[in-house]
CSV table of C-alpha atoms in Angstrom, one decimal:
chain,number,residue,atom,x,y,z
A,24,MET,CA,-108.6,-89.0,78.4
A,25,LYS,CA,-105.5,-90.2,76.5
A,26,LYS,CA,-107.6,-91.9,73.9
A,27,TYR,CA,-109.5,-88.6,73.2
A,28,GLY,CA,-106.2,-86.7,72.9
A,29,LEU,CA,-104.8,-89.3,70.4
A,30,LEU,CA,-108.1,-89.4,68.4
A,31,ALA,CA,-108.1,-85.5,68.2
A,32,ALA,CA,-104.4,-85.5,67.1
A,33,LEU,CA,-105.1,-88.0,64.4
A,34,VAL,CA,-108.2,-86.3,63.1
A,35,LEU,CA,-106.7,-82.9,63.1
A,36,GLY,CA,-103.3,-84.1,62.0
A,37,LEU,CA,-104.5,-85.9,58.9
A,38,PRO,CA,-104.7,-82.8,56.7
A,39,ALA,CA,-101.2,-81.7,57.7
A,40,CYS,CA,-99.8,-85.1,56.8
A,41,GLY,CA,-101.4,-85.0,53.3
A,42,LEU,CA,-103.4,-88.2,54.0
A,43,LEU,CA,-106.6,-86.6,52.7
A,44,GLY,CA,-105.3,-86.2,49.2
A,45,ASN,CA,-102.8,-84.4,47.0
A,46,GLU,CA,-103.0,-80.9,48.5
A,47,CYS,CA,-100.4,-79.6,46.0
A,48,GLY,CA,-102.7,-80.5,43.1
A,49,ARG,CA,-105.5,-78.2,44.2
A,50,ASP,CA,-105.8,-74.6,45.3
A,51,ASN,CA,-102.1,-74.0,44.8
A,52,PRO,CA,-102.7,-70.5,43.6
A,53,PRO,CA,-100.2,-68.8,41.3
A,54,THR,CA,-99.0,-65.4,42.4
A,55,TYR,CA,-99.4,-61.9,41.0
A,56,PHE,CA,-96.7,-59.2,41.2
A,57,ASP,CA,-96.8,-55.6,42.3
A,58,VAL,CA,-94.1,-53.3,41.0
A,59,GLN,CA,-92.1,-51.7,43.9
A,60,GLY,CA,-89.2,-50.2,42.0
A,61,LEU,CA,-86.8,-50.3,39.1
A,62,ASP,CA,-83.1,-51.2,38.8
A,63,VAL,CA,-80.9,-50.6,35.8
A,64,ALA,CA,-77.3,-51.6,35.0
A,65,VAL,CA,-74.9,-51.5,32.1
A,66,THR,CA,-73.8,-54.9,31.0
A,67,ARG,CA,-71.4,-56.3,28.4
A,68,GLN,CA,-72.5,-59.1,26.1
A,69,PRO,CA,-69.5,-60.2,24.0
A,70,VAL,CA,-70.1,-62.7,21.2
A,71,ASP,CA,-70.1,-66.3,22.5
A,72,LYS,CA,-69.4,-65.3,26.1
A,73,PRO,CA,-71.6,-64.8,29.1
A,74,TRP,CA,-72.8,-61.3,30.0
A,75,GLU,CA,-71.2,-59.3,32.8
A,76,VAL,CA,-72.0,-56.1,34.7
A,77,VAL,CA,-69.7,-53.2,33.6
A,78,SER,CA,-67.9,-51.6,36.5
A,79,PRO,CA,-68.3,-47.8,37.1
A,80,GLY,CA,-65.8,-45.9,34.9
A,81,ALA,CA,-64.9,-49.0,32.8
A,82,SER,CA,-65.0,-49.1,29.0
A,83,VAL,CA,-67.4,-51.0,26.9
A,84,ALA,CA,-67.8,-51.3,23.2
A,85,SER,CA,-71.1,-49.9,21.9
A,86,ARG,CA,-71.9,-53.1,20.1
A,87,GLU,CA,-71.5,-55.1,23.3
A,88,LEU,CA,-73.3,-52.6,25.6
A,89,ARG,CA,-76.7,-53.7,27.0
A,90,LEU,CA,-78.9,-51.8,29.4
A,91,PHE,CA,-80.4,-54.4,31.8
A,92,LEU,CA,-83.7,-53.2,33.4
A,93,LEU,CA,-85.2,-55.1,36.2
A,94,LEU,CA,-88.4,-54.4,38.1
A,95,ARG,CA,-88.4,-54.9,41.9
A,96,GLU,CA,-91.5,-56.9,42.6
A,97,ARG,CA,-93.6,-57.9,45.6
A,98,HIS,CA,-95.5,-61.1,45.0
A,99,TYR,CA,-99.0,-61.9,46.4
A,100,THR,CA,-101.8,-64.4,45.9
A,101,VAL,CA,-105.5,-64.3,46.5
A,102,ALA,CA,-106.7,-67.6,47.9
A,103,PRO,CA,-109.5,-68.2,50.4
A,104,SER,CA,-108.7,-70.3,53.4
A,105,ARG,CA,-110.7,-73.5,53.8
A,106,GLY,CA,-112.0,-74.9,57.1
A,107,PHE,CA,-111.3,-73.8,60.6
A,108,MET,CA,-107.7,-75.0,60.6
A,109,SER,CA,-105.0,-74.5,58.1
A,110,ALA,CA,-102.1,-76.8,57.4
A,111,ALA,CA,-98.7,-76.3,55.8
A,112,TYR,CA,-97.7,-78.4,52.7
A,113,ALA,CA,-94.4,-78.7,50.9
A,114,CYS,CA,-95.2,-78.3,47.2
A,115,ASP,CA,-93.1,-77.5,44.2
A,116,PRO,CA,-93.0,-73.7,43.8
A,117,LEU,CA,-94.9,-71.9,41.1
A,118,PRO,CA,-93.1,-69.2,39.2
A,119,ALA,CA,-93.3,-66.0,41.1
A,120,GLY,CA,-95.7,-63.6,39.5
A,121,SER,CA,-97.0,-66.2,37.1
A,122,ARG,CA,-100.4,-64.5,36.9
A,123,GLY,CA,-98.9,-61.2,35.8
A,124,SER,CA,-99.8,-57.9,37.2
A,125,THR,CA,-102.9,-55.7,37.3
A,126,GLU,CA,-100.7,-52.7,36.9
A,127,ARG,CA,-99.9,-51.2,33.5
A,128,MET,CA,-97.0,-49.2,32.2
A,129,ASP,CA,-97.9,-46.0,30.4
A,130,SER,CA,-94.5,-44.4,30.0
A,131,LEU,CA,-91.0,-45.7,29.6
A,132,SER,CA,-88.1,-43.4,28.6
A,133,VAL,CA,-84.4,-44.0,28.4
A,134,THR,CA,-82.1,-41.0,28.2
A,135,SER,CA,-78.4,-40.3,28.6
A,136,LEU,CA,-77.0,-37.6,31.0
A,137,ASN,CA,-74.4,-36.9,28.3
A,138,ASP,CA,-74.6,-36.0,24.6
A,139,TYR,CA,-75.0,-39.1,22.6
A,140,ASP,CA,-74.9,-37.7,19.1
A,141,ALA,CA,-76.1,-34.5,17.3
A,142,GLN,CA,-79.8,-35.7,17.3
A,143,HIS,CA,-79.6,-36.9,20.9
A,144,PRO,CA,-78.2,-34.2,23.2
A,145,ALA,CA,-78.1,-34.9,26.9
A,146,GLY,CA,-81.6,-35.6,28.3
A,147,THR,CA,-83.2,-36.5,24.9
A,148,PRO,CA,-85.0,-39.8,24.7
A,149,LEU,CA,-83.0,-42.5,23.0
A,150,THR,CA,-86.1,-44.5,22.0
A,151,ASP,CA,-85.3,-44.5,18.3
A,152,LEU,CA,-81.8,-46.0,19.0
A,153,LEU,CA,-83.0,-48.9,21.3
A,154,ALA,CA,-83.6,-52.5,20.4
A,155,VAL,CA,-85.1,-55.2,22.5
A,156,GLY,CA,-84.1,-58.8,22.2
A,157,GLY,CA,-82.5,-58.4,18.8
A,158,LEU,CA,-85.5,-56.7,17.4
A,159,ASN,CA,-84.9,-53.2,16.0
A,160,SER,CA,-88.0,-51.9,17.6
A,161,PHE,CA,-88.7,-50.6,21.1
A,162,PRO,CA,-92.2,-50.9,22.5
A,163,VAL,CA,-93.4,-47.5,23.5
A,164,PRO,CA,-96.3,-47.5,25.9
A,165,SER,CA,-98.6,-44.5,26.2
A,166,ARG,CA,-101.6,-43.4,28.2
A,167,GLN,CA,-103.8,-44.5,25.3
A,168,ASN,CA,-101.9,-47.8,24.9
A,169,PRO,CA,-100.6,-48.9,28.3
A,170,LEU,CA,-98.6,-52.1,28.3
A,171,GLU,CA,-98.1,-54.9,30.8
A,172,PRO,CA,-94.9,-54.3,32.9
A,173,PHE,CA,-91.9,-56.0,31.3
A,174,ARG,CA,-90.4,-57.5,34.6
A,175,TYR,CA,-87.0,-57.4,33.0
A,176,ALA,CA,-85.6,-56.2,29.7
A,177,GLU,CA,-82.3,-56.1,27.9
A,178,LEU,CA,-81.9,-53.1,25.6
A,179,SER,CA,-79.2,-52.6,23.1
A,180,LEU,CA,-78.2,-49.5,21.1
A,181,VAL,CA,-78.5,-49.9,17.3
A,182,GLN,CA,-76.1,-47.0,16.6
A,183,PRO,CA,-72.9,-46.0,18.4
A,184,PRO,CA,-72.4,-42.6,20.0
A,185,ALA,CA,-70.9,-39.8,18.0
A,186,ALA,CA,-67.6,-40.1,19.9
A,187,THR,CA,-66.0,-42.3,22.5
A,188,GLY,CA,-66.7,-40.9,25.9
A,189,PRO,CA,-68.6,-41.2,29.1
A,190,GLN,CA,-72.3,-42.1,29.1
A,191,GLN,CA,-74.7,-42.5,32.0
A,192,PHE,CA,-78.2,-43.6,31.3
A,193,ARG,CA,-81.4,-42.8,33.1
A,194,VAL,CA,-84.7,-44.8,32.9
A,195,TYR,CA,-88.0,-43.2,33.7
A,196,TYR,CA,-90.9,-45.6,34.2
A,197,ARG,CA,-94.6,-44.6,35.0
A,198,GLN,CA,-97.7,-46.7,35.6
A,199,THR,CA,-101.3,-46.0,35.0
A,200,ASN,CA,-101.9,-46.0,38.8
A,201,GLY,CA,-99.6,-43.0,39.1
A,202,GLU,CA,-96.5,-44.8,40.5
A,203,ILE,CA,-93.2,-43.4,39.0
A,204,TYR,CA,-89.8,-45.0,39.2
A,205,THR,CA,-86.5,-43.7,38.0
A,206,ALA,CA,-83.1,-45.4,38.0
A,207,GLU,CA,-79.6,-44.4,36.7
A,208,THR,CA,-76.7,-46.5,35.6
A,209,ALA,CA,-73.1,-45.8,36.8
A,210,ALA,CA,-71.1,-43.7,34.3
A,211,VAL,CA,-69.1,-45.8,31.9
A,212,THR,CA,-67.0,-45.0,28.8
A,213,VAL,CA,-68.7,-46.1,25.6
A,214,VAL,CA,-66.2,-46.9,22.8
A,215,ARG,CA,-67.5,-46.5,19.3
């Protein structure tokens, strides 16, 4: 009886030990991501220094101000199980969400709860003042032209506010599946 127990342990244990081949090299499915929420923060990016989150009520120069947007994600994969027993393998991780998302963004708006300048009173979209990654253009999704979710973005303002004063930013994000997420930054003082 001991022999049968040892034989069964070897036969069933071989896959778990990786003795049947390189299990990390096959069927190691990359993951997709599902948007679950949105976070936004005001950060400071001084020249030749690392960025830092601006504390509520603190001052930041408009040329150093960045809005950091980050999607909250849930990762999942679609992979059929093989055989009647499964085994665990220690493999190098794949980048989370490396297969993208089936969701699409059809609206993204950034506004300030305060007057920014004469053309941008409180609640008016700041789209024409935003730049992404050093480019003086802001991708504007629409229902006719939905875009893949950005996962994270760092937005800068190409023009300072009319006067030094408090600013608090709100981000509105909508997807084609009807999910809507909003987030607000803490109020900070933006210096011209």
